[in-house]
mmCIF file of C-alpha atoms in Angstrom:
data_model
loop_
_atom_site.group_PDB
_atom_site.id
_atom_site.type_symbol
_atom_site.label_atom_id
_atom_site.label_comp_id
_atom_site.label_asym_id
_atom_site.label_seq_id
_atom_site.Cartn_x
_atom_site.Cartn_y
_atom_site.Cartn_z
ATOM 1 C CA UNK A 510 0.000 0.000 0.000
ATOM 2 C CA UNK A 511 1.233 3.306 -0.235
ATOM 3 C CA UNK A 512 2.686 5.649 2.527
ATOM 4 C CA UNK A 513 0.847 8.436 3.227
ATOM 5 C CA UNK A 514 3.055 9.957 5.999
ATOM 6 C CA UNK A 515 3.878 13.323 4.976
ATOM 7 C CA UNK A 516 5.953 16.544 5.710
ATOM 8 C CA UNK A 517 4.346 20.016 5.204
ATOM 9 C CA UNK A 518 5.881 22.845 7.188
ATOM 10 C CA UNK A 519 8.554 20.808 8.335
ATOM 11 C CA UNK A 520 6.091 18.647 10.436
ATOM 12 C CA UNK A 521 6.459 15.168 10.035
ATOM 13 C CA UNK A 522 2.665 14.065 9.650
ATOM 14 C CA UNK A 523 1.661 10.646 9.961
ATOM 15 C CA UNK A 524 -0.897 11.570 7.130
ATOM 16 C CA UNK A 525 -2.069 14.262 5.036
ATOM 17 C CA UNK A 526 -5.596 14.387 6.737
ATOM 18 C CA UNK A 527 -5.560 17.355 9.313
ATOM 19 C CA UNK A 528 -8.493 18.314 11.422
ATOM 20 C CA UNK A 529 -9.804 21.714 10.385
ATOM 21 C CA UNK A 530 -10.085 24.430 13.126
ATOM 22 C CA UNK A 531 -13.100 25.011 14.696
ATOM 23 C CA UNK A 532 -14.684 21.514 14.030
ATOM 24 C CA UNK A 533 -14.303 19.431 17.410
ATOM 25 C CA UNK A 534 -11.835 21.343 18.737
ATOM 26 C CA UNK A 535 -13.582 23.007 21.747
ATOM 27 C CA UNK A 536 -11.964 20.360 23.898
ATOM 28 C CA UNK A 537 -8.931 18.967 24.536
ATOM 29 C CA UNK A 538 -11.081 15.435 24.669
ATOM 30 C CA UNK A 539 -12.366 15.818 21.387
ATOM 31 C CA UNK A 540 -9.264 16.738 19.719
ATOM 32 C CA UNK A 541 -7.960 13.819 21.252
ATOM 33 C CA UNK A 542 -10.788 11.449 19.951
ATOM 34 C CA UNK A 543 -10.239 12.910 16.403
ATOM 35 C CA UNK A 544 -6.362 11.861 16.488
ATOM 36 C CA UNK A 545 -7.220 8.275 17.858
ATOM 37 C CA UNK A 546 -9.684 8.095 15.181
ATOM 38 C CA UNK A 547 -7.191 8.947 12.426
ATOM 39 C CA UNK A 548 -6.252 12.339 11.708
ATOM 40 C CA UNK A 549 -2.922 13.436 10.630
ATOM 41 C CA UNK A 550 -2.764 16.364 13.208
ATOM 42 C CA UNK A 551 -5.343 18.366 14.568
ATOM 43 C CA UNK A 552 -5.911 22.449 14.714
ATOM 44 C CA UNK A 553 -7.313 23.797 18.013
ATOM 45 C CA UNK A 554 -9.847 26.422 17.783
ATOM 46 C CA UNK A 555 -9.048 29.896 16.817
ATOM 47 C CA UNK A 556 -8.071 31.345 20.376
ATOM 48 C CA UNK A 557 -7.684 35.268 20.679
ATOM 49 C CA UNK A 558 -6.620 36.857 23.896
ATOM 50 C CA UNK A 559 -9.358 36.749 25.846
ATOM 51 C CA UNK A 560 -12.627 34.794 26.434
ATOM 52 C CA UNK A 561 -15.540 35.564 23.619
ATOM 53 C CA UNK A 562 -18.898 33.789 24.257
ATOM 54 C CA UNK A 563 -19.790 34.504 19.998
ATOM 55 C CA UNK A 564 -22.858 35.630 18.569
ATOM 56 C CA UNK A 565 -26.370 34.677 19.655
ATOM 57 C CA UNK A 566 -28.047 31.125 18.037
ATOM 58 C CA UNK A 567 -28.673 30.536 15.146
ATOM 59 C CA UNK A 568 -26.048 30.413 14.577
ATOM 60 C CA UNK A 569 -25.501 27.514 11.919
ATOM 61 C CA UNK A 570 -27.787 26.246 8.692
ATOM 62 C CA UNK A 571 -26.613 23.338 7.389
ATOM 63 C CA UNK A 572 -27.462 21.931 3.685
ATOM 64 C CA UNK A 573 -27.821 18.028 3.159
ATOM 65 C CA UNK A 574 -26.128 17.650 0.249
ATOM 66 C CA UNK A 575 -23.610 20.719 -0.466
ATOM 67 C CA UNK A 576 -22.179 21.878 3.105
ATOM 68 C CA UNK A 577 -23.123 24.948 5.995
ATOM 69 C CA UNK A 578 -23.396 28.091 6.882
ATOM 70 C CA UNK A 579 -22.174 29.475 10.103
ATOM 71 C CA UNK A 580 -21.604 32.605 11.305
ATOM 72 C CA UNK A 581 -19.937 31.740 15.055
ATOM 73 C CA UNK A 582 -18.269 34.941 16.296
ATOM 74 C CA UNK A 583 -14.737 32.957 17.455
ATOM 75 C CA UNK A 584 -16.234 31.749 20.561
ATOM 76 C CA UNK A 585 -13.334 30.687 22.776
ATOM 77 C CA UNK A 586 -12.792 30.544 26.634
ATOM 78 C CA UNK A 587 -9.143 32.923 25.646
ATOM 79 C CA UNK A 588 -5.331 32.104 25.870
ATOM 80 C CA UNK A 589 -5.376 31.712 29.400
ATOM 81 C CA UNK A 590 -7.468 28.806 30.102
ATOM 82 C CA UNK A 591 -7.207 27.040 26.658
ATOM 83 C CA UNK A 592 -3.669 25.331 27.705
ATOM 84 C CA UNK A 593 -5.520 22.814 29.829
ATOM 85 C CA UNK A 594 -7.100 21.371 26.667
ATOM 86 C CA UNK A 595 -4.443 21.459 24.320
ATOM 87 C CA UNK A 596 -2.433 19.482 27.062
ATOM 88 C CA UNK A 597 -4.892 16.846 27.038
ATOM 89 C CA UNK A 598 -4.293 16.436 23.317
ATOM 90 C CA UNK A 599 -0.669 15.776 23.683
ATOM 91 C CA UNK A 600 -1.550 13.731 26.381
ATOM 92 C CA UNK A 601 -3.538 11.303 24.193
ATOM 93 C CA UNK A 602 -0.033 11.600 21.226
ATOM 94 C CA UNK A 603 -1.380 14.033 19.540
ATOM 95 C CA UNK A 604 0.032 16.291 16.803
ATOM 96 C CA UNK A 605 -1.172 19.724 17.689
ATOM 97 C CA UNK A 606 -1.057 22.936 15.546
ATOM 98 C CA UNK A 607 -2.393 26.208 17.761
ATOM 99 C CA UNK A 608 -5.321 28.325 16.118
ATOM 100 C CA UNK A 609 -5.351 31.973 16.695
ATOM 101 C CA UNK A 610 -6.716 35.226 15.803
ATOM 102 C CA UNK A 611 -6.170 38.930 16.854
ATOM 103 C CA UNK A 612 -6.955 42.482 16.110
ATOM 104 C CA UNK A 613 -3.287 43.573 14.845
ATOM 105 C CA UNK A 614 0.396 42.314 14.229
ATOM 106 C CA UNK A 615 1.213 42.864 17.921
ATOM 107 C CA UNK A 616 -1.730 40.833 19.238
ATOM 108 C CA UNK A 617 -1.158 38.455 17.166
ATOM 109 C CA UNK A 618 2.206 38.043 17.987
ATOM 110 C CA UNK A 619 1.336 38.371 21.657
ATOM 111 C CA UNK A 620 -1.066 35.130 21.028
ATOM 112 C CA UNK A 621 1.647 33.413 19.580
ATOM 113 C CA UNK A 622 4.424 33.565 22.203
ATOM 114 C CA UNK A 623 1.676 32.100 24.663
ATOM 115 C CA UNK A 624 0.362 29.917 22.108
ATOM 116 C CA UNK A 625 3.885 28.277 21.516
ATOM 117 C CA UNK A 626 4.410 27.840 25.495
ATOM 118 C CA UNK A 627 1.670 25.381 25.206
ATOM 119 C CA UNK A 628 3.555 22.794 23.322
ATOM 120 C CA UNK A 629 2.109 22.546 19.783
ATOM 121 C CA UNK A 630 4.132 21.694 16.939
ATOM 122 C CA UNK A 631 3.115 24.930 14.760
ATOM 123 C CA UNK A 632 0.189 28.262 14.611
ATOM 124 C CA UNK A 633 -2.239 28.826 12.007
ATOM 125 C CA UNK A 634 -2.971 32.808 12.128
ATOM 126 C CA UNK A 635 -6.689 32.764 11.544
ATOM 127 C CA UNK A 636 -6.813 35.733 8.715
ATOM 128 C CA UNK A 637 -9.762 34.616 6.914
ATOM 129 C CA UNK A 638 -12.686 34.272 9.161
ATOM 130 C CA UNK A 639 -15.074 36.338 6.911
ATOM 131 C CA UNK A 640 -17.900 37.141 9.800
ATOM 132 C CA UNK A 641 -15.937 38.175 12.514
ATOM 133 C CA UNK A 642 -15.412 42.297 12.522
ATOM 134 C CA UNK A 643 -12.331 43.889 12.975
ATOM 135 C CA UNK A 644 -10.500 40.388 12.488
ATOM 136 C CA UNK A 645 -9.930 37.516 10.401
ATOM 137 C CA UNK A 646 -10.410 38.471 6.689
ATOM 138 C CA UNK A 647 -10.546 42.370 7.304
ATOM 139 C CA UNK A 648 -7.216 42.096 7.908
ATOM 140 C CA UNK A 649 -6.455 39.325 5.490
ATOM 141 C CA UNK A 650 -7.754 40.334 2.605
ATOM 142 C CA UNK A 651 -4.767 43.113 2.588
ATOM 143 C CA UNK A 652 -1.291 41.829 1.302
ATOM 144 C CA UNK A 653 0.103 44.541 3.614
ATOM 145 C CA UNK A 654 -1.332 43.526 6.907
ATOM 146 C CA UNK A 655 -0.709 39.913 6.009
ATOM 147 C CA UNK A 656 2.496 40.381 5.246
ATOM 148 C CA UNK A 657 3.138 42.376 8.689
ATOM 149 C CA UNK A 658 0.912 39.923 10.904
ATOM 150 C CA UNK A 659 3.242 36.981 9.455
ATOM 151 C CA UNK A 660 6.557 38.556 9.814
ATOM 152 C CA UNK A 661 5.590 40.072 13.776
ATOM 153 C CA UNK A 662 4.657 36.003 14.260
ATOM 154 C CA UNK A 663 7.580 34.275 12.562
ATOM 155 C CA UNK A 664 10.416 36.828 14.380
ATOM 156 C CA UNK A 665 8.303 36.257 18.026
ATOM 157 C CA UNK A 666 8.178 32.681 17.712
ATOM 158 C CA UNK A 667 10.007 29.425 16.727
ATOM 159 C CA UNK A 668 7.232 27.603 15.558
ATOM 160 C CA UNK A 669 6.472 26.870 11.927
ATOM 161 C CA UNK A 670 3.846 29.467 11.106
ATOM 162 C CA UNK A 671 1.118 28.914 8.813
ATOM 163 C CA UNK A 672 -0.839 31.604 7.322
ATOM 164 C CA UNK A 673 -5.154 30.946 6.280
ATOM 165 C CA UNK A 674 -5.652 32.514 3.177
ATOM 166 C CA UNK A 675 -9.200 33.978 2.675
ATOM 167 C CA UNK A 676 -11.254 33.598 -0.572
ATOM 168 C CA UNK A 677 -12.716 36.705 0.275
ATOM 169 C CA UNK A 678 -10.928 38.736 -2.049
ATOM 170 C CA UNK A 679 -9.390 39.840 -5.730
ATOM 171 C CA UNK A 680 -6.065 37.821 -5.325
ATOM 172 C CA UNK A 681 -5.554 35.374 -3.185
ATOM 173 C CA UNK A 682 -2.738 33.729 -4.631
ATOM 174 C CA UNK A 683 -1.235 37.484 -3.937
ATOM 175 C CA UNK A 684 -2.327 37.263 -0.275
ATOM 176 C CA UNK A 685 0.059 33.805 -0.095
ATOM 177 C CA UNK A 686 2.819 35.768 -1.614
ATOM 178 C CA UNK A 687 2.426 37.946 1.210
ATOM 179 C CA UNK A 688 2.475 36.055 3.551
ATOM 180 C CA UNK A 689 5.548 33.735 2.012
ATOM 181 C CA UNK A 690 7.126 37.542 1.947
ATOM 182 C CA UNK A 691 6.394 37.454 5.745
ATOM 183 C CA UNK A 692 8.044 34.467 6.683
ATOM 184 C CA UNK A 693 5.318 31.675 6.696
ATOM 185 C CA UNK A 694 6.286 28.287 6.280
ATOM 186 C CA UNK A 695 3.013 26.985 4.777
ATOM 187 C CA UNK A 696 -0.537 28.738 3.851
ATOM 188 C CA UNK A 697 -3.942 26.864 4.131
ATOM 189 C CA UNK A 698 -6.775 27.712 1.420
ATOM 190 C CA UNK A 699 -9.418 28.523 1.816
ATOM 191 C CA UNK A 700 -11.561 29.502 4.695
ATOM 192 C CA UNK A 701 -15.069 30.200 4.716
ATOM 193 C CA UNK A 702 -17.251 31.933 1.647
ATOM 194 C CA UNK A 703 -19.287 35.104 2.880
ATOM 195 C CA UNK A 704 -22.964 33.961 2.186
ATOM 196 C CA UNK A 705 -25.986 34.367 3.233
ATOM 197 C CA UNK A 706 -29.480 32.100 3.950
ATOM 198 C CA UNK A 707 -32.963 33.490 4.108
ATOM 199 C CA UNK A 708 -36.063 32.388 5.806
ATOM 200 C CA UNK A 709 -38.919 33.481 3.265
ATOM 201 C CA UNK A 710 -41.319 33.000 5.673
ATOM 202 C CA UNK A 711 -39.913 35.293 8.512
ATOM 203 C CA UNK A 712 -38.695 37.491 5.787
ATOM 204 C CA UNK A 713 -35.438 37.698 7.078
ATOM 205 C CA UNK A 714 -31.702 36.039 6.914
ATOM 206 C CA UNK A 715 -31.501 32.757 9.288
ATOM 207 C CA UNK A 716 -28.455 33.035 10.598
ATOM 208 C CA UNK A 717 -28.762 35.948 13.848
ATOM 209 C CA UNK A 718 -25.735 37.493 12.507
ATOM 210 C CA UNK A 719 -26.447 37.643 8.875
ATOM 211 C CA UNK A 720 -24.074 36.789 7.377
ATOM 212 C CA UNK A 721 -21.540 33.689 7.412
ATOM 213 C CA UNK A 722 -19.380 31.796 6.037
ATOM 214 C CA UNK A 723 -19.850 28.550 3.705
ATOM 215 C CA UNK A 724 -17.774 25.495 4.324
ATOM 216 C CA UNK A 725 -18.634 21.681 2.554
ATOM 217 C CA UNK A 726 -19.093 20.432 -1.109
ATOM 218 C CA UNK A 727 -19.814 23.410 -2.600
ATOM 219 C CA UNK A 728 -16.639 25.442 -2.077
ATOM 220 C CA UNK A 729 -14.393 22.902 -3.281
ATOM 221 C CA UNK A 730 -13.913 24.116 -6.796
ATOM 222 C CA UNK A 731 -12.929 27.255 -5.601
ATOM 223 C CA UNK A 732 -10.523 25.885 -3.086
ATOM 224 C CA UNK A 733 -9.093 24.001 -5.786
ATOM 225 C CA UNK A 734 -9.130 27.207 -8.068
ATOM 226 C CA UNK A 735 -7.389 28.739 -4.912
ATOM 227 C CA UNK A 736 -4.941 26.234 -4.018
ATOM 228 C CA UNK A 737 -3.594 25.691 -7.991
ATOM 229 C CA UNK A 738 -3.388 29.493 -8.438
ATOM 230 C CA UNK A 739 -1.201 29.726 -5.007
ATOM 231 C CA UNK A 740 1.126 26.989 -6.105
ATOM 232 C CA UNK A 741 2.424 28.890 -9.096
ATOM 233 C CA UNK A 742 2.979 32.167 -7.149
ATOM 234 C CA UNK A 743 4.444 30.121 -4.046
ATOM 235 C CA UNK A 744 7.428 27.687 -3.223
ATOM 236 C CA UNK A 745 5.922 26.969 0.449
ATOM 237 C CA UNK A 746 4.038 24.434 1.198
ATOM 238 C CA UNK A 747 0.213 24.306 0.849
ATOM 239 C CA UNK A 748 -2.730 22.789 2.958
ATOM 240 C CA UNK A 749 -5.735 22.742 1.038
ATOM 241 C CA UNK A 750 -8.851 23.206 2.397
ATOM 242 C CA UNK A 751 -12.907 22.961 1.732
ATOM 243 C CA UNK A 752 -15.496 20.578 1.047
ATOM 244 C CA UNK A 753 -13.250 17.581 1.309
ATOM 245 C CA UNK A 754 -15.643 14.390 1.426
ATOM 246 C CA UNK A 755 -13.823 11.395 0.064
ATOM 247 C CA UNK A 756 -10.252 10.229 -0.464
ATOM 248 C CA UNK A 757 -10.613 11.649 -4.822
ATOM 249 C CA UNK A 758 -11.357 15.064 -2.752
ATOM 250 C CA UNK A 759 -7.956 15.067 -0.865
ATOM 251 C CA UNK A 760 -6.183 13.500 -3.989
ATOM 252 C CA UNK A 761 -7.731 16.491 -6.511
ATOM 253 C CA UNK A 762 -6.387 18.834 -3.812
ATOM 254 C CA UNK A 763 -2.840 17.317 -3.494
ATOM 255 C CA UNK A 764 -2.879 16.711 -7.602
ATOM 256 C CA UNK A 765 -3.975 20.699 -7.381
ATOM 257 C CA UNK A 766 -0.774 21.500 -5.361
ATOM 258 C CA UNK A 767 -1.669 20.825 -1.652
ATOM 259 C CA UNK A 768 0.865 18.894 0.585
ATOM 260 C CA UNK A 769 -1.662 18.433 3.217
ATOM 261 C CA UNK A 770 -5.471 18.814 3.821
ATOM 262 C CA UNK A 771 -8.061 20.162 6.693
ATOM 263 C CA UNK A 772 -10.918 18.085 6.986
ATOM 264 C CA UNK A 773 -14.107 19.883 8.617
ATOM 265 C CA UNK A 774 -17.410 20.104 7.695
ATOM 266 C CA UNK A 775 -17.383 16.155 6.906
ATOM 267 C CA UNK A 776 -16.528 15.501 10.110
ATOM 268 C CA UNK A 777 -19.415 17.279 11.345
ATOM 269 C CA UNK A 778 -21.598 15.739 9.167
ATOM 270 C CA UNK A 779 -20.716 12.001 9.754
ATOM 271 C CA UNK A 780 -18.187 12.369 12.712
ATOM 272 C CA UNK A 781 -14.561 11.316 13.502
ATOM 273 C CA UNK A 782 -14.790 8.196 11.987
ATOM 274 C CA UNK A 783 -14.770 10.284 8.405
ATOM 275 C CA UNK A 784 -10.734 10.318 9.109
ATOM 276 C CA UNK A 785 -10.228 6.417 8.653
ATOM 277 C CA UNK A 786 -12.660 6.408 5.993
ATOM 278 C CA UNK A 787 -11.115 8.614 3.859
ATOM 279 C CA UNK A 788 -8.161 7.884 4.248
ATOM 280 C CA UNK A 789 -8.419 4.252 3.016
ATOM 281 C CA UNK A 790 -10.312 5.714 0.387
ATOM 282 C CA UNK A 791 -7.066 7.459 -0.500
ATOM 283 C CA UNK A 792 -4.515 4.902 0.232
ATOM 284 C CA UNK A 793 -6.990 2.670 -2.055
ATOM 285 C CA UNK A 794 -6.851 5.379 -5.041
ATOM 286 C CA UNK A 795 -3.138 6.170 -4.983
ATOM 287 C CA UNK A 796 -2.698 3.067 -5.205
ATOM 288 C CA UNK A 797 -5.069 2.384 -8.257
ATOM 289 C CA UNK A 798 -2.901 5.117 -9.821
ATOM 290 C CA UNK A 799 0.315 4.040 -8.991
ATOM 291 C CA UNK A 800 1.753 6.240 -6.388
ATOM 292 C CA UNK A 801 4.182 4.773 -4.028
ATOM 293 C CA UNK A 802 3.557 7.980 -1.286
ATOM 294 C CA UNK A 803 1.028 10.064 -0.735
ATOM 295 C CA UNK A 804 3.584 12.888 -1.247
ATOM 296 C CA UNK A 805 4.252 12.025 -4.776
ATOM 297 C CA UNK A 806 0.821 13.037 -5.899
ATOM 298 C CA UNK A 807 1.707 17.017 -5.077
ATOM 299 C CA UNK A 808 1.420 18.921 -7.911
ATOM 300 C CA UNK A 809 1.055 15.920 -10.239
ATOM 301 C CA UNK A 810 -1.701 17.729 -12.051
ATOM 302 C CA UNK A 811 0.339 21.139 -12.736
ATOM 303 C CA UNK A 812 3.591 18.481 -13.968
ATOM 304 C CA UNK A 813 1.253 17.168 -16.436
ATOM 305 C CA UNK A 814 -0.175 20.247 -18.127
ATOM 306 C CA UNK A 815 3.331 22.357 -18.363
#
């Protein structure tokens, strides 16, 4: 069978199947139940500096067959009490990469240096979330700001440092440029969609807050579009991310350029056993199509059009 052990970042993964941010990682527990069940590594919650109880329910519409809507607010008990839980994840073996999100370069760095005392392997700097004012994609949808967040990170922190690109603007591929400008040793793509749900017969949008975000099937072509565009502007490393179902969805996103993968809305859908599921749907396709590692399939689709 192939191997599907992988490095992206320089983090040895045990396989290319990460565990998104935000989905069953409230807990230190549950992140620990998604490892054990199969994932590659797993991405705490974003975590700003201090506790934020969100916006008021509903807060999520979800869509049978092509994915959710969710406008959240970065709920999060802060960087002070959040520790606890990430320690129970490395209790249990896990691989552990530290969500977080902030207002500006030096709170994001700030969140870092505590974020890194916890033990995890690497930070994701949430710049994307697209419902969230005066964070998330606000400031990442500026190749300036990204730039600045990343480089205030990378020169307060040892950690590998990898940067969410949103889809929630003109040039994404530009925002990873930024960010590879900054220092970042990967960039995941995409986050959330902006988009909106109505109830026709309230007359008014579902969700409390409006708007949110779309995650699931139906963003995958454009995190495909996303991810190929980023690998011919970019020489780091790429984690590609939305609407991955099935072990062809992870392999269209490595073929597309990704070294890695989050897995999230799939796992809310049909739970933590989606990890060992599609993952021998992988190993069963790269094999079918002669790959020896899972690693060899990167960029295999940009090789074979020139």
């Amino acid at each position: 069978m192939p191997e599907l052990p992988v490095r992206c970042a320089g983090i040895a993964l045990r396989n290319p199947l990460l565990l998104a941010s935000g989905i069953w990682g409230e807990s230190g527990e549950s992140l620990a139940r998604a490892w054990t069940a199969g994932a590659g590594a797993v991405i705490t919650k974003s975590i700003g500096s201090l506790p934020r109880p969100g916006y008021p329910n509903p807060t999520i519409e979800s869509y049978e067959r092509w994915g959710m809507l969710n406008a959240m607010g970065l709920p999060n008990p802060g960087i002070g009490e959040y520790p606890r839980e990430i320690a129970v994840a490395l209790g249990a073996g896990a691989t552990v990469i530290g969500s977080i999100f902030g207002g500006d370069a030096e709170e994001f760095a700030s969140l870092a240096v505590a974020m890194a005392k916890t033990g995890v392997c690497a930070i994701e700097l949430n710049l994307s979330c697209p419902h969230a004012q005066g964070y998330g994609s606000e400031i990442g949808s500026d190749p300036a700001q990204v730039e600045e967040v990343v480089r205030a990170v990378t020169d307060a922190v040892p950690l590998p440092v990898i940067a969410k690109i949103t889809p929630n603007a003109a040039d994404p591929a530009g925002l990873a440029a930024a960010a590879e400008r900054g220092g970042a040793a990967a960039v995941s793509a995409i986050n959330t969609l902006r988009a909106l749900a109505i109830d026709v017969e309230l007359r008014r949008p579902i969700l409390a807050h409006r708007l949110g975000g779309l995650s699931g099937p139906a963003i995958k072509p454009i995190g495909l579009a996303c991810v190929w565009q980023i690998r011919e502007r970019v020489r780091i490393p790429i984690i590609g991310v939305g609407g991955i179902a099935s072990g062809q969805d992870v392999l269209e996103y490595l073929m597309a350029g990704a070294s890695a993968v989050e897995i999230g809305t799939q796992v809310a859908f049909e739970g933590i056993g989606a990890f060992g599921r599609i993952g021998r749907e992988l190993s069963e396709l790269l094999e079918r199509l002669g790959f020896a590692r899972a690693s060899d399939a990167t960029g295999a689709a940009h090789f074979a059009t020139g």
